[in-house]
PDB file of N, CA and C in Angstrom:
ATOM      1  N   MET A   1       3.968  23.347  17.728  1.00 87.00           N
ATOM      2  CA  MET A   1       4.928  22.267  17.932  1.00 87.00           C
ATOM      3  C   MET A   1       4.335  20.954  17.400  1.00 87.00           C
ATOM      4  N   TYR A   2       5.111  20.225  16.632  1.00 88.00           N
ATOM      5  CA  TYR A   2       4.669  18.978  16.020  1.00 88.00           C
ATOM      6  C   TYR A   2       5.241  17.818  16.824  1.00 88.00           C
ATOM      7  N   THR A   3       4.365  17.078  17.499  1.00 96.00           N
ATOM      8  CA  THR A   3       4.835  16.014  18.378  1.00 96.00           C
ATOM      9  C   THR A   3       4.814  14.664  17.671  1.00 96.00           C
ATOM     10  N   ILE A   4       5.466  13.698  18.269  1.00 96.00           N
ATOM     11  CA  ILE A   4       5.486  12.344  17.720  1.00 96.00           C
ATOM     12  C   ILE A   4       4.083  11.742  17.744  1.00 96.00           C
ATOM     13  N   GLU A   5       3.273  12.144  18.728  1.00 96.00           N
ATOM     14  CA  GLU A   5       1.892  11.658  18.772  1.00 96.00           C
ATOM     15  C   GLU A   5       1.096  12.168  17.576  1.00 96.00           C
ATOM     16  N   MET A   6       1.322  13.421  17.195  1.00 95.00           N
ATOM     17  CA  MET A   6       0.634  13.989  16.031  1.00 95.00           C
ATOM     18  C   MET A   6       1.072  13.275  14.762  1.00 95.00           C
ATOM     19  N   ALA A   7       2.367  13.002  14.661  1.00 96.00           N
ATOM     20  CA  ALA A   7       2.888  12.302  13.496  1.00 96.00           C
ATOM     21  C   ALA A   7       2.316  10.888  13.415  1.00 96.00           C
ATOM     22  N   TYR A   8       2.216  10.218  14.547  1.00 97.00           N
ATOM     23  CA  TYR A   8       1.677   8.870  14.577  1.00 97.00           C
ATOM     24  C   TYR A   8       0.202   8.863  14.191  1.00 97.00           C
ATOM     25  N   ALA A   9      -0.554   9.844  14.695  1.00 97.00           N
ATOM     26  CA  ALA A   9      -1.972   9.942  14.354  1.00 97.00           C
ATOM     27  C   ALA A   9      -2.141  10.171  12.848  1.00 97.00           C
ATOM     28  N   ARG A  10      -1.318  11.018  12.272  1.00 96.00           N
ATOM     29  CA  ARG A  10      -1.382  11.283  10.830  1.00 96.00           C
ATOM     30  C   ARG A  10      -1.025  10.030  10.040  1.00 96.00           C
ATOM     31  N   MET A  11      -0.023   9.290  10.495  1.00 97.00           N
ATOM     32  CA  MET A  11       0.365   8.056   9.828  1.00 97.00           C
ATOM     33  C   MET A  11      -0.794   7.060   9.837  1.00 97.00           C
ATOM     34  N   ARG A  12      -1.484   6.954  10.986  1.00 97.00           N
ATOM     35  CA  ARG A  12      -2.629   6.044  11.075  1.00 97.00           C
ATOM     36  C   ARG A  12      -3.747   6.479  10.121  1.00 97.00           C
ATOM     37  N   GLU A  13      -4.006   7.777  10.008  1.00 96.00           N
ATOM     38  CA  GLU A  13      -5.027   8.275   9.089  1.00 96.00           C
ATOM     39  C   GLU A  13      -4.692   7.874   7.654  1.00 96.00           C
ATOM     40  N   LEU A  14      -3.442   8.069   7.274  1.00 95.00           N
ATOM     41  CA  LEU A  14      -3.030   7.730   5.915  1.00 95.00           C
ATOM     42  C   LEU A  14      -3.113   6.227   5.680  1.00 95.00           C
ATOM     43  N   GLN A  15      -2.759   5.434   6.681  1.00 95.00           N
ATOM     44  CA  GLN A  15      -2.828   3.981   6.546  1.00 95.00           C
ATOM     45  C   GLN A  15      -4.273   3.522   6.381  1.00 95.00           C
ATOM     46  N   ASP A  16      -5.178   4.087   7.172  1.00 94.00           N
ATOM     47  CA  ASP A  16      -6.593   3.733   7.053  1.00 94.00           C
ATOM     48  C   ASP A  16      -7.137   4.125   5.687  1.00 94.00           C
ATOM     49  N   GLN A  17      -6.740   5.300   5.211  1.00 93.00           N
ATOM     50  CA  GLN A  17      -7.185   5.754   3.893  1.00 93.00           C
ATOM     51  C   GLN A  17      -6.669   4.824   2.803  1.00 93.00           C
ATOM     52  N   ALA A  18      -5.421   4.387   2.910  1.00 91.00           N
ATOM     53  CA  ALA A  18      -4.850   3.471   1.928  1.00 91.00           C
ATOM     54  C   ALA A  18      -5.571   2.125   1.965  1.00 91.00           C
ATOM     55  N   ASN A  19      -5.880   1.643   3.159  1.00 90.00           N
ATOM     56  CA  ASN A  19      -6.586   0.369   3.276  1.00 90.00           C
ATOM     57  C   ASN A  19      -7.981   0.453   2.679  1.00 90.00           C
ATOM     58  N   ARG A  20      -8.656   1.589   2.874  1.00 88.00           N
ATOM     59  CA  ARG A  20      -9.995   1.751   2.298  1.00 88.00           C
ATOM     60  C   ARG A  20      -9.921   1.774   0.780  1.00 88.00           C
ATOM     61  N   SER A  21      -8.946   2.487   0.215  1.00 83.00           N
ATOM     62  CA  SER A  21      -8.859   2.576  -1.239  1.00 83.00           C
ATOM     63  C   SER A  21      -8.469   1.227  -1.835  1.00 83.00           C
ATOM     64  N   ARG A  22      -7.649   0.444  -1.105  1.00 76.00           N
ATOM     65  CA  ARG A  22      -7.237  -0.865  -1.594  1.00 76.00           C
ATOM     66  C   ARG A  22      -8.413  -1.838  -1.606  1.00 76.00           C
ATOM     67  N   ALA A  23      -9.369  -1.664  -0.677  1.00 69.00           N
ATOM     68  CA  ALA A  23     -10.503  -2.580  -0.575  1.00 69.00           C
ATOM     69  C   ALA A  23     -11.393  -2.502  -1.817  1.00 69.00           C
ATOM     70  N   HIS A  24     -11.355  -1.382  -2.533  1.00 66.00           N
ATOM     71  CA  HIS A  24     -12.210  -1.219  -3.714  1.00 66.00           C
ATOM     72  C   HIS A  24     -11.591  -1.821  -4.974  1.00 66.00           C
ATOM     73  N   ARG A  25     -10.324  -2.180  -4.910  1.00 66.00           N
ATOM     74  CA  ARG A  25      -9.660  -2.742  -6.089  1.00 66.00           C
ATOM     75  C   ARG A  25      -9.836  -4.258  -6.134  1.00 66.00           C
ATOM     76  N   PRO A  26      -9.804  -4.845  -7.326  1.00 65.00           N
ATOM     77  CA  PRO A  26      -9.892  -6.303  -7.408  1.00 65.00           C
ATOM     78  C   PRO A  26      -8.666  -6.964  -6.775  1.00 65.00           C
ATOM     79  N   ALA A  27      -8.847  -8.134  -6.213  1.00 61.00           N
ATOM     80  CA  ALA A  27      -7.758  -8.823  -5.523  1.00 61.00           C
ATOM     81  C   ALA A  27      -6.733  -9.372  -6.511  1.00 61.00           C
ATOM     82  N   GLU A  28      -7.170  -9.684  -7.739  1.00 59.00           N
ATOM     83  CA  GLU A  28      -6.282 -10.280  -8.737  1.00 59.00           C
ATOM     84  C   GLU A  28      -5.266  -9.244  -9.224  1.00 59.00           C
ATOM     85  N   PRO A  29      -3.966  -9.550  -9.182  1.00 59.00           N
ATOM     86  CA  PRO A  29      -2.974  -8.585  -9.676  1.00 59.00           C
ATOM     87  C   PRO A  29      -3.061  -8.422 -11.190  1.00 59.00           C
ATOM     88  N   ARG A  30      -2.567  -7.302 -11.688  1.00 59.00           N
ATOM     89  CA  ARG A  30      -2.591  -7.064 -13.132  1.00 59.00           C
ATOM     90  C   ARG A  30      -1.651  -8.037 -13.828  1.00 59.00           C
ATOM     91  N   PRO A  31      -1.937  -8.391 -15.086  1.00 60.00           N
ATOM     92  CA  PRO A  31      -1.072  -9.334 -15.813  1.00 60.00           C
ATOM     93  C   PRO A  31       0.381  -8.869 -15.890  1.00 60.00           C
ATOM     94  N   ALA A  32       0.603  -7.566 -16.032  1.00 61.00           N
ATOM     95  CA  ALA A  32       1.974  -7.056 -16.126  1.00 61.00           C
ATOM     96  C   ALA A  32       2.734  -7.314 -14.824  1.00 61.00           C
ATOM     97  N   VAL A  33       2.061  -7.167 -13.694  1.00 60.00           N
ATOM     98  CA  VAL A  33       2.706  -7.402 -12.401  1.00 60.00           C
ATOM     99  C   VAL A  33       3.076  -8.877 -12.284  1.00 60.00           C
ATOM    100  N   ARG A  34       2.144  -9.752 -12.672  1.00 60.00           N
ATOM    101  CA  ARG A  34       2.410 -11.182 -12.600  1.00 60.00           C
ATOM    102  C   ARG A  34       3.587 -11.568 -13.496  1.00 60.00           C
ATOM    103  N   ALA A  35       3.642 -11.005 -14.704  1.00 61.00           N
ATOM    104  CA  ALA A  35       4.721 -11.324 -15.642  1.00 61.00           C
ATOM    105  C   ALA A  35       6.065 -10.850 -15.090  1.00 61.00           C
ATOM    106  N   ARG A  36       6.079  -9.672 -14.459  1.00 61.00           N
ATOM    107  CA  ARG A  36       7.333  -9.143 -13.925  1.00 61.00           C
ATOM    108  C   ARG A  36       7.846 -10.049 -12.810  1.00 61.00           C
ATOM    109  N   PHE A  37       6.947 -10.517 -11.944  1.00 63.00           N
ATOM    110  CA  PHE A  37       7.376 -11.414 -10.874  1.00 63.00           C
ATOM    111  C   PHE A  37       7.862 -12.748 -11.446  1.00 63.00           C
ATOM    112  N   ALA A  38       7.207 -13.226 -12.478  1.00 62.00           N
ATOM    113  CA  ALA A  38       7.615 -14.498 -13.098  1.00 62.00           C
ATOM    114  C   ALA A  38       9.017 -14.371 -13.682  1.00 62.00           C
ATOM    115  N   ARG A  39       9.291 -13.244 -14.354  1.00 62.00           N
ATOM    116  CA  ARG A  39      10.628 -13.039 -14.917  1.00 62.00           C
ATOM    117  C   ARG A  39      11.678 -12.927 -13.824  1.00 62.00           C
ATOM    118  N   ALA A  40      11.336 -12.260 -12.751  1.00 62.00           N
ATOM    119  CA  ALA A  40      12.292 -12.063 -11.655  1.00 62.00           C
ATOM    120  C   ALA A  40      12.667 -13.394 -11.018  1.00 62.00           C
ATOM    121  N   LYS A  41      11.728 -14.325 -10.934  1.00 58.00           N
ATOM    122  CA  LYS A  41      12.018 -15.613 -10.306  1.00 58.00           C
ATOM    123  C   LYS A  41      12.936 -16.483 -11.150  1.00 58.00           C
ATOM    124  N   LYS A  42      12.906 -16.316 -12.467  1.00 54.00           N
ATOM    125  CA  LYS A  42      13.715 -17.170 -13.359  1.00 54.00           C
ATOM    126  C   LYS A  42      15.198 -16.877 -13.246  1.00 54.00           C
ATOM    127  N   ARG A  43      15.546 -15.653 -12.856  1.00 52.00           N
ATOM    128  CA  ARG A  43      16.971 -15.267 -12.813  1.00 52.00           C
ATOM    129  C   ARG A  43      17.724 -15.993 -11.741  1.00 52.00           C
TER     130      ARG A  43
END
């Protein structure tokens, strides 16, 4: 039986894993991401 507690624990594991992997990346966004946001704001 799969309980909501098990689902919540799994969600927390995935969130922690995502946070750890994000910590290794540079904080500066890629130029393409910045350009896309700049274009979106002009509209």
